[in-house]
C-alpha positions in Angstrom: -118.2 81.6 -13.2 -114.7 83.0 -12.5 -114.4 80.9 -9.3 -115.3 77.7 -11.2 -112.5 78.4 -13.8 -110.0 79.1 -10.9 -111.1 76.0 -9.1 -110.8 73.8 -12.3 -107.4 75.3 -13.0 -106.1 74.5 -9.5 -107.5 71.0 -9.7 -105.8 70.4 -13.0 -102.5 71.7 -11.5 -102.8 69.4 -8.5 -103.6 66.4 -10.6 -100.7 67.0 -13.0 -98.1 67.2 -10.2 -95.7 64.2 -10.0 -96.4 61.8 -7.2 -94.2 61.9 -4.1 -91.5 59.2 -4.0 -92.7 57.7 -0.8 -93.1 54.0 -1.8 -91.0 51.3 -3.5 -92.4 52.1 -6.9 -90.1 55.2 -7.0 -87.0 53.5 -5.7 -85.2 54.0 -9.0 -84.7 57.7 -8.4 -81.9 57.0 -6.0 -78.4 57.9 -7.1 -75.4 55.5 -7.7 -73.9 54.3 -4.5 -70.6 53.2 -6.2 -69.0 54.7 -9.3 -65.6 53.8 -10.8 -64.4 55.3 -14.0 -61.0 55.4 -15.7 -59.9 57.0 -19.0 -56.6 57.2 -20.8 -55.2 59.8 -23.2 -56.3 57.8 -26.3 -60.0 57.8 -25.4 -60.1 54.2 -24.0 -62.1 53.8 -20.9 -63.6 51.5 -18.3 -66.6 52.3 -16.0 -68.7 50.5 -13.5 -71.5 51.8 -11.2 -74.0 50.3 -8.9 -77.2 52.0 -7.8 -79.1 51.8 -4.6 -81.7 49.4 -6.0 -78.8 47.1 -7.3 -78.7 48.0 -10.9 -75.2 47.3 -12.1 -73.6 48.8 -15.2 -70.1 48.0 -16.6 -68.6 49.0 -19.9 -65.2 49.4 -21.5 -64.0 50.9 -24.7 -60.7 50.1 -26.3 -59.0 51.1 -29.6 -58.6 48.3 -32.1 -56.5 48.6 -35.3 -58.4 48.4 -38.6 -57.3 47.0 -41.9 -56.7 50.5 -43.4 -54.2 51.4 -40.6 -56.6 53.4 -38.5 -58.3 52.6 -35.2 -61.9 52.0 -34.2 -63.2 52.2 -30.6 -64.8 48.9 -29.7 -67.2 48.9 -26.7 -68.5 46.0 -24.7 -70.5 46.0 -21.6 -73.5 44.8 -19.7 -76.1 46.0 -17.3 -78.3 44.1 -14.9 -81.3 45.1 -12.9 -84.1 43.7 -10.8 -87.4 43.9 -12.5 -90.8 44.7 -11.0 -91.4 40.9 -11.0 -88.3 40.3 -8.8 -86.3 38.6 -11.6 -82.8 39.7 -12.5 -82.5 40.9 -16.1 -79.0 40.9 -17.7 -78.3 42.6 -21.1 -74.9 42.3 -22.7 -73.8 44.4 -25.7 -70.8 45.1 -27.9 -70.2 47.5 -30.7 -67.4 48.0 -33.2 -66.5 47.9 -36.8 -69.0 45.0 -37.4 -71.9 46.9 -35.9 -73.8 46.9 -32.6 -74.9 43.6 -31.1 -77.2 42.9 -28.0 -77.6 39.6 -26.2 -80.3 39.2 -23.6 -82.7 36.3 -22.8 -85.6 38.7 -21.9 -85.5 40.5 -25.3 -87.5 39.1 -28.3 -85.6 36.9 -30.7 -85.6 37.3 -34.5 -88.0 35.0 -36.2 -87.3 33.9 -39.7 -90.2 34.2 -42.1 -92.0 31.0 -43.2 -91.9 30.5 -47.0 -95.2 31.0 -48.8 -97.1 27.9 -49.9 -96.8 28.9 -53.6 -93.0 28.8 -53.3 -93.2 25.1 -52.8 -95.7 24.6 -55.7 -93.5 26.4 -58.2 -90.6 23.9 -57.9 -89.6 22.2 -61.2 -91.0 18.7 -61.8 -88.5 15.9 -61.4 
């Protein structure tokens, strides 16, 4: 009985181990092959990096004056990658005092609700 428990434990350990990165499926574990980054004394920055599988990320942050005399750090950037289907996916984003906004063709779009049928029936008679 003890040997069965030991064997089952070893089998569970082997099956739970992560697979070896020996095929294209695990290419995304490769590090960045190019990395540029600049900062100034006010916290503004710009960065860009490219990975071995051709994922490209670029972003910048800059201080923008606000109405009350302060400053807010606005960011804008984009990233692109090649999906498993071979297509290039690009996502652009920006964030600041007016919130965070994302623009990408591959993301779902907001759908406006359709008014209920009884909303049309309750209109006043002409």
